[in-house]
Amino acid sequence: MKTIQFREAVAEAMSEEMRRDESIYLMGEEVAEYNGAYKASKGMLDEFGPDRVIDTPIAELGFAGIGVGSAMNGNRPIVEFMTFNFSLVGIDQIINNAAKMRQMSRGQFNIPIVFRGPTGSAGQLGATHSQAFESWYANTPGLKVIVPSNPYDAKGLLKSAIRDDDPVIFMESEQMYGDKGEVPEEEYTIEIGKADIKREGKDVTIVSFGKIIKEAYKAADELEKEDISCEIIDLRTVRPMDHDAIIESVKKTNRLVILEESWPFGSVATEITYQVQEKAFDYLDASIVKINTADTPAPYSPVLLKEWLPNSGDVVKAVKKVMYKD
Amino acid sequence: MKNKNNLDPEKAEKLLFQMLLMRKFEEKSAELYTKEKIRGFLHLYIGEEAVATGIIQALKPEDYILATYREHAHALARGVDAGVIMAEMYGKQEGCSRGRGGSMHLFDKEKNFFGGNAIVSGHLPLATGMALASKKLKRDNITVCFFGEGAAAEGEFHEALNLASLWKVPVLFVCENNLYAMGTALRYTHAVQEIEKKGPAYGIESKAVDGMDLLKLMEAANKAVEQVRSSGEPYLLVCNTYRFRAHSMFDAELYRDKTEVEKWKKRDPIPKFRKYLLKENLISEAKVQELEKRLNTEIQKAVDLAEAGTWEAKEELTRFVYSENPVS
C-alpha cells in the first residue's frame, strides 16, 4: 500500500486508464496548462500532450456537448467541471443528450463519458458556489452518479466509471483533494453500485456519502463513549443505489439516520427513506431521521454557514433521537 | 454524359426522385397525422427539400449527418428506409428507434445518421464533438450539421463554432434559414440577420446560397464539402429557404401573410428542377410519370409496413436505458 492524496488518486485513475486506452481524453477548464484548478490533473499534459489533455474556454454547455458528440463517435471522454455548480450551464447536454441518446435511439449509441468535478460546499463561497446536485442527476434515468469519500474509493470507482459504457457523474470535493489515504500499489477497480460498510455497529445505521460522511465518523466516535454503536454505510454510488446494503443493515439495527450535504426537498435521503419504509417497515423501531443542509441557499457569513451545514453534533442528536435517548 | 452542371440522366433522375419522395412522404405524413396514426409533434420540411438534397448528394456514405427535429427529408436522402421512418412515427417496433423516438428522434447508425435532435442547437456541439473524434481517431470523413436560423441565436451555436475553428475539426455547418424560428420572424430574433456574417467572427469561412435552387445548392455544397474535406476545418453554409407549411401541425400561422407564402411557393424547388431537367433533356415526360408511379408504390409500401407493424411489448419499457454489458 502507499499513501496518496485524493487529488493524486483522481490523477492516477485517469492516467492509468489513458495509458491503457487511447480513445480516452480529458477536457475542461484549466486541466492542461494550469495542471487542474485543484491539481487533479497535475502532470497529465506533460505525459499525454495537448491532444489528450485539452483546455477549454469557459463554455460548459459547448464542451459538455462536444464531449457527448465525441463519445457517440468512438471516444471515451472525461469532462471536468471546475465545480458541479458550473455544470448547470451545461446541464442540457447531460440530461437531454448524454442520458437519453441510448434509449431514444434503441441502443444504437453508447455514451461512455465521465463528467467529474467537485460538488457541495467548500467554505465561505456563498450561494452559487456551494450546491450539491446529486439528487438532480440521480433523478435522471440513463445516468450513473458516484460520490466517493476517500482516495481509495475515488481511484477504484473512477477507473470503473471511465471503463463504463454509460454516462457517469463523478462528484468530488474541493475540501477532499488534500485528504490522504492508502491505496494498493497494484491496479484495482471498485464495482459501481455497491455501498461500503465503513464501520460496523449494532444500534443505529447511518447512511451517508461524500465528504460529509466524516461528520458521521466523528459522531460515531463520540457516541461510542456512551456505548452507542453506529454502523456507517457509505453509499459511494448514489445511482444505481445499493438498496440491499441499506435494508440489510436496518434489519439488524432497526434504526436509521441519513446524513447528506444537500437541500432537504427531494433529496437522496428522501429516496432512501421511501425505500426503507417500503422494504423494511416492520423492522423500524423509530422514525427515520434525515439530516440535510438548511432549506436555504448557502450563506456567506461564517456564523450562518455553520448553522446551515450539517455537522457531527447534528448526527449525535439524530442518533439519540432514534434511540429515544434525547 | 454530363451537362455543364455536372448532371447526367442517372443522377438527375435520382435527385428528382429524392425530392419528390420527401414531398410525398410528408404530405402523406400530414394526412396520417390528421387521422391520428402519427401523434406527438410533426414538423414538415415541405418547401426546403432542395437544401437536404443538395447538401447530402455531395457527401460520401461514411460522412456523418446530424439534423434537427425537422429531419424526415434528411433521413430519406441519407437512405434510411421510408418504411422504417414511417413505422417510427407510428411508434412501432419496426421503426428505427423501435418506437422510442418518434418523428423528432430518428437515428440510424448504419447509415451514419445521428438524429433527429429536438432541442434547438443541442446538436451543434455534438457535431463538433463527432468531428473532433474523427480527427482524433484519424477517420477519413466529415460531419455535417443541419440547423435552423433559430439555432444561431442560441449560445451553443457560438460555442460550437468557436471550438470547431479553434480545434480545427472537419465539420460543415449548414444553416437552413427559413426566416422563422417557430413563429417568430428573423427580424425579431437576430441583430445581424445575415447568418453568414457570424462565421467569420470565429475565423470560419462562410457563404450564403439560394436554398430554393437545387443547382446553386449543389454547386455551393460541393465546394463547401470539398473544402472541409481537404482543409479539415469548419465551414458555414447558409441556405436561404422557406417552409411552405406551418411550423408544426399545431401552428395556425398567424404570424405571416398568406401572400408571402404564395410568393415563395412560386419558387418551389421541385417544379423548378423538373422543368430544368426537361429543358436540358436530362429526363423525359414519360420518365417523370414513371417516377411518380414508383413514388406512390414506395409511399404505400412505407405506410403498409407501419400499419402492419407491431407494438413493442410493454416488458421492453426499461430496455436501452443503460448499456447491457456494463464493464467494471
Coordinates of C-alpha atoms in Angstrom, one line a residue, chain A residues 13 40 47 58 62 64 84 88 91 111 120 123 136 145 174 211 217 233 253 256 278 281-282 293 302 308 315 319:
Chain A
A13 CA -7.1 6.8 -12.1
A40 CA -6.3 16.8 -10.0
E47 CA 2.6 12.9 -20.2
I58 CA -15.4 28.9 -20.1
G62 CA -20.4 23.7 -25.6
A64 CA -20.2 19.2 -22.4
F84 CA -20.7 21.0 -10.4
L88 CA -25.8 23.9 -14.6
I91 CA -26.9 20.5 -17.9
I111 CA -22.3 7.3 -24.4
G120 CA -21.1 20.7 -2.4
G123 CA -16.2 27.1 3.0
W136 CA -30.8 16.1 -9.5
V145 CA -23.9 9.0 -10.1
E174 CA -12.6 20.9 -3.0
K211 CA -17.1 14.3 2.3
Y217 CA -17.3 9.2 11.8
I233 CA -22.8 2.8 5.3
T253 CA -30.1 -2.1 13.8
L256 CA -31.8 4.7 10.5
E278 CA -41.4 0.2 1.7
F281 CA -41.3 -1.0 7.5
D282 CA -41.8 -3.7 10.2
T293 CA -28.4 21.4 4.9
P302 CA -19.3 32.0 9.0
W308 CA -26.6 25.8 7.5
V315 CA -25.6 13.4 13.8
V319 CA -28.8 9.1 16.7

